[in-house]
Coordinates of C-alpha atoms in Angstrom, one line a residue:
K25 CA 18.9 82.6 14.9
I26 CA 19.7 80.6 18.1
G27 CA 22.3 83.8 19.4
S28 CA 25.1 80.9 18.9
T29 CA 28.1 80.1 16.7
G30 CA 28.1 76.5 17.7
N31 CA 32.2 77.2 18.5
K32 CA 31.7 75.8 22.3
I33 CA 29.1 73.2 22.8
I34 CA 28.1 71.7 26.2
L35 CA 25.4 69.0 27.1
V36 CA 24.0 69.5 30.7
G37 CA 21.3 66.9 31.6
D38 CA 19.6 65.2 34.8
S39 CA 18.6 61.8 35.6
A40 CA 17.1 60.6 32.0
G41 CA 18.0 64.0 30.6
A42 CA 21.8 63.0 31.5
N43 CA 21.3 59.6 30.2
L44 CA 20.5 61.6 26.9
I45 CA 23.6 63.3 26.3
L46 CA 25.7 60.6 27.6
A47 CA 23.7 58.5 24.3
I48 CA 24.2 61.3 21.9
T49 CA 27.7 61.3 23.0
Q50 CA 27.8 58.0 21.7
L51 CA 26.3 58.3 18.6
A52 CA 28.6 60.8 17.7
I53 CA 31.5 59.2 18.5
S54 CA 30.6 56.2 16.7
K55 CA 29.3 58.0 13.4
G56 CA 32.6 60.4 13.8
I57 CA 30.7 63.5 13.7
R58 CA 31.3 66.0 16.0
I59 CA 30.8 65.4 19.6
P60 CA 30.5 67.9 22.7
D61 CA 32.9 70.0 24.2
G62 CA 32.2 68.8 27.2
L63 CA 29.0 67.2 29.3
V64 CA 27.3 67.8 32.9
C65 CA 25.2 64.9 34.1
I66 CA 23.0 64.9 37.5
Y67 CA 22.1 62.3 38.9
P68 CA 22.0 60.3 35.7
S69 CA 20.9 56.9 35.0
C70 CA 24.0 54.8 33.8
Y71 CA 22.8 51.5 33.9
M72 CA 19.5 50.6 33.0
A73 CA 19.1 46.5 33.8
I74 CA 17.6 45.1 37.1
T75 CA 20.3 44.6 39.6
S76 CA 20.8 44.6 43.4
S77 CA 23.4 46.7 44.0
P78 CA 23.7 48.6 47.7
S79 CA 21.5 52.3 46.5
R80 CA 19.4 50.2 44.3
I81 CA 18.5 48.0 47.8
L82 CA 18.0 51.2 49.6
S83 CA 15.2 52.4 47.2
I84 CA 12.8 49.7 48.5
I85 CA 12.0 51.7 51.9
D86 CA 12.5 54.9 49.6
T87 CA 9.6 57.1 49.5
F88 CA 10.4 59.3 47.0
L89 CA 11.8 57.5 44.4
S90 CA 10.7 54.2 45.3
C91 CA 11.7 50.6 43.8
G92 CA 8.1 50.2 42.2
F93 CA 8.3 53.5 40.9
L94 CA 11.8 52.8 39.1
Y95 CA 10.8 49.7 37.3
A96 CA 7.4 51.9 36.2
A97 CA 9.8 54.3 34.8
R98 CA 12.0 51.8 33.3
N99 CA 9.1 50.0 31.4
A100 CA 7.9 53.5 30.0
Y101 CA 11.6 54.2 29.0
F102 CA 11.5 51.2 26.8
N103 CA 7.9 51.3 25.8
I104 CA 7.6 47.6 27.5
H105 CA 3.5 47.6 27.4
Q106 CA 2.1 45.4 30.2
K107 CA 0.8 42.4 27.4
N108 CA 4.6 42.0 26.3
N109 CA 5.8 42.5 30.0
E110 CA 4.5 39.0 31.4
I111 CA 7.7 37.0 31.2
F112 CA 10.0 39.7 32.4
E113 CA 7.8 39.8 35.4
T114 CA 8.3 36.2 36.2
K115 CA 11.9 36.5 35.5
L116 CA 13.1 36.0 38.7
S117 CA 12.5 33.3 40.8
I118 CA 13.2 32.9 44.3
R119 CA 15.3 30.6 46.0
R120 CA 15.4 29.1 49.1
P121 CA 18.6 30.7 50.6
Q122 CA 20.9 29.2 51.9
S123 CA 21.7 31.1 55.2
S124 CA 19.8 33.5 57.2
I125 CA 20.0 37.1 55.8
I126 CA 19.8 38.7 59.0
S127 CA 23.2 37.0 60.0
E128 CA 24.8 38.7 57.1
I129 CA 24.0 42.2 58.4
E130 CA 27.0 43.9 59.8
K131 CA 26.7 44.5 63.7
E132 CA 28.2 48.0 63.4
P133 CA 26.7 50.0 60.2
V134 CA 29.5 51.8 58.7
P135 CA 28.5 55.7 58.3
I136 CA 27.4 56.6 54.7
R137 CA 30.1 59.6 55.0
N138 CA 33.3 57.3 55.8
F139 CA 32.0 55.7 52.5
F140 CA 32.4 58.2 50.5
K141 CA 35.7 59.5 52.0
N142 CA 37.2 55.5 50.8
I143 CA 35.7 56.0 46.8
D144 CA 38.9 54.6 44.8
M145 CA 38.2 55.7 41.2
D146 CA 40.9 53.0 40.2
S147 CA 39.8 50.0 42.5
R148 CA 37.5 47.2 40.7
S149 CA 34.0 47.3 39.9
Y150 CA 31.5 45.7 42.2
M151 CA 30.4 42.7 41.1
Y152 CA 26.6 44.2 40.3
Y153 CA 27.4 45.0 37.0
Q154 CA 28.1 43.0 34.0
T155 CA 30.7 43.9 31.4
E156 CA 30.1 43.5 27.6
D157 CA 31.6 40.1 27.6
E158 CA 29.5 38.4 30.2
K159 CA 26.3 37.1 29.9
I160 CA 23.0 37.6 31.2
D161 CA 23.6 35.4 34.6
S162 CA 27.4 35.8 34.6
N163 CA 26.2 37.5 38.6
I164 CA 24.8 34.2 39.8
D165 CA 27.8 33.2 41.3
N166 CA 28.0 35.9 43.1
P167 CA 26.7 35.6 47.2
D168 CA 24.7 38.9 46.8
F169 CA 22.7 37.2 43.8
K170 CA 22.2 33.4 45.6
Y171 CA 18.5 34.3 46.1
F172 CA 17.5 34.7 42.5
K173 CA 18.2 32.8 39.4
W174 CA 17.0 33.3 35.6
S175 CA 15.3 30.9 33.7
D176 CA 17.4 29.9 30.1
S177 CA 14.2 29.6 28.9
E178 CA 13.1 33.2 30.0
Q179 CA 16.2 34.6 28.9
L180 CA 15.9 33.1 25.5
L181 CA 12.1 34.6 25.1
Y182 CA 13.0 38.0 26.3
H183 CA 15.5 40.8 25.4
D184 CA 16.6 42.9 27.9
P185 CA 16.8 46.4 25.9
S186 CA 18.8 47.4 29.0
Q187 CA 22.0 45.8 27.4
D188 CA 22.3 48.9 24.9
P189 CA 25.2 51.0 26.1
L190 CA 22.9 53.8 24.4
A191 CA 20.9 52.8 27.2
S192 CA 23.0 51.9 30.2
P193 CA 26.2 53.8 29.3
L194 CA 27.9 51.9 31.6
L195 CA 28.4 49.1 29.2
A196 CA 30.0 51.2 26.4
S197 CA 33.4 49.8 25.2
P198 CA 36.7 51.2 26.0
E199 CA 37.1 52.1 22.4
V200 CA 34.0 54.6 22.8
L201 CA 34.8 56.0 26.4
K202 CA 38.5 56.9 25.8
K203 CA 36.9 59.5 23.3
F204 CA 34.6 61.0 25.8
P205 CA 35.1 64.7 26.4
S206 CA 35.5 66.2 29.6
I207 CA 32.4 65.4 32.0
R208 CA 31.1 66.2 35.3
L209 CA 29.1 64.1 37.6
L210 CA 27.2 65.2 40.2
L211 CA 25.3 62.4 42.5
A212 CA 23.1 62.4 45.2
D213 CA 23.8 59.8 48.5
M214 CA 20.7 59.0 49.0
D215 CA 19.6 57.9 45.0
P216 CA 19.0 54.6 44.1
L217 CA 21.3 55.4 40.8
L218 CA 24.3 56.2 43.0
D219 CA 26.7 53.1 42.7
D220 CA 25.5 53.3 38.9
G221 CA 27.0 56.9 38.2
I222 CA 30.1 55.5 40.9
E223 CA 30.6 53.1 38.4
F224 CA 30.3 54.9 35.5
A225 CA 33.1 57.5 36.7
K226 CA 35.3 55.1 37.6
K227 CA 35.0 53.7 34.2
L228 CA 35.5 56.9 32.6
S229 CA 38.9 57.6 34.7
A230 CA 40.3 54.1 33.8
N231 CA 40.4 55.0 30.2
N232 CA 41.8 58.5 30.8
V233 CA 38.7 60.9 30.7
D234 CA 38.8 64.3 32.5
V235 CA 36.2 63.3 35.0
K236 CA 35.1 65.1 38.0
L237 CA 32.6 63.4 40.5
D238 CA 30.9 65.1 43.3
V239 CA 28.8 63.4 45.4
V240 CA 26.2 65.8 47.9
S241 CA 24.8 64.7 51.3
D242 CA 21.5 64.3 51.9
L243 CA 19.4 64.9 49.0
P244 CA 17.4 62.7 47.0
H245 CA 17.0 61.7 43.1
G246 CA 15.6 64.8 41.4
F247 CA 17.1 67.3 44.3
L248 CA 17.0 70.1 41.7
Q249 CA 13.2 70.1 42.1
L250 CA 13.7 71.0 45.3
C251 CA 15.5 74.4 45.2
S252 CA 13.2 76.7 45.9
V253 CA 12.1 74.6 48.8
T254 CA 15.4 73.1 51.1
P255 CA 18.9 75.2 50.9
E256 CA 21.0 71.6 50.5
S257 CA 19.3 71.7 47.1
Q258 CA 20.3 74.9 46.3
V259 CA 23.7 74.5 47.0
A260 CA 24.1 71.7 45.0
S261 CA 22.7 73.6 41.7
E262 CA 25.5 76.0 42.8
I263 CA 28.2 73.3 42.7
V264 CA 26.5 72.4 38.9
V265 CA 26.8 75.7 37.8
S266 CA 30.4 75.7 39.1
R267 CA 31.4 72.7 37.3
L268 CA 29.6 74.4 34.3
N269 CA 31.8 77.9 34.3
E270 CA 34.9 74.9 34.7
I271 CA 34.4 73.2 32.0
L272 CA 33.8 76.5 29.5
C273 CA 36.8 77.9 31.1
K274 CA 38.7 74.9 30.2
I275 CA 37.7 74.5 26.5

C-alpha cells in the first residue's frame, strides 16, 4: 500500500528530525530489531545539554537562531514548564573572574575556513562535552568553565533529561555506536550546533562507523528552508541529494 518493499530503509532528517532518527536507530539497536540501512542527518541536534562550545557562544549574537530561542526550544523539547523550571533557571551562578576575559582573546583571529581544514576525526574531543562516566560538574576544572559553578543542591533537585543518550546521541555508548549503519552528516559553519555535530562524527569514526561529514560555508541552521531564497542553500540541498544517492548505491 505504501509502494515499498522495505528491502532498503534509509532515514533522513534535519535538526530535531535528525535527532529523532538517531534515537530510532539507538532504540532499534538496543531492542535487537532491524536497524536502518543508512542515515542522512542535516544539522542534527546531537547534544541537548547546555554547554559553552565555541559555536554555542556565537549564538549569543545570532539573529536567526539565538541563544534564548535555543533555550526555549530545549525546554519545549523536554516539556519543561515554567513552574518546574525555576531551579534550572538559577542553576548557573556567576563567580568573580580570576582574569580579564578580554586578555584571553587572541589578537589575531583564525579564519573559520582555515579551522575546518584542520578538523581531525581522530583527535581528542574538546572538553566541552562530558562522557558517560563523568559527573555533571566535571567540566568545572576546565578554564573555559571558570566563570560558572553548579550548585550541588541544585544538581540533586533537578534531573537533566539531556543526559539521556536518546536525547543526546553524543552520549551513546561505544557498544551502541559501533552498530550504527552508514551515516552522512551535513553541517553549517554558522550553526550553533556545529561543534556538537563534529564531535558526534568523530565519535562515530572512532567506533569504525562509515561516516562522512560535510560542512557548508556561510549558512545558518535550517538552511534547507532557504532554498528558494539563496543559491548557497540550493547548492547545499544538492549535497544532501548526492549523499543520499551515495548511500542508496552502497547498500
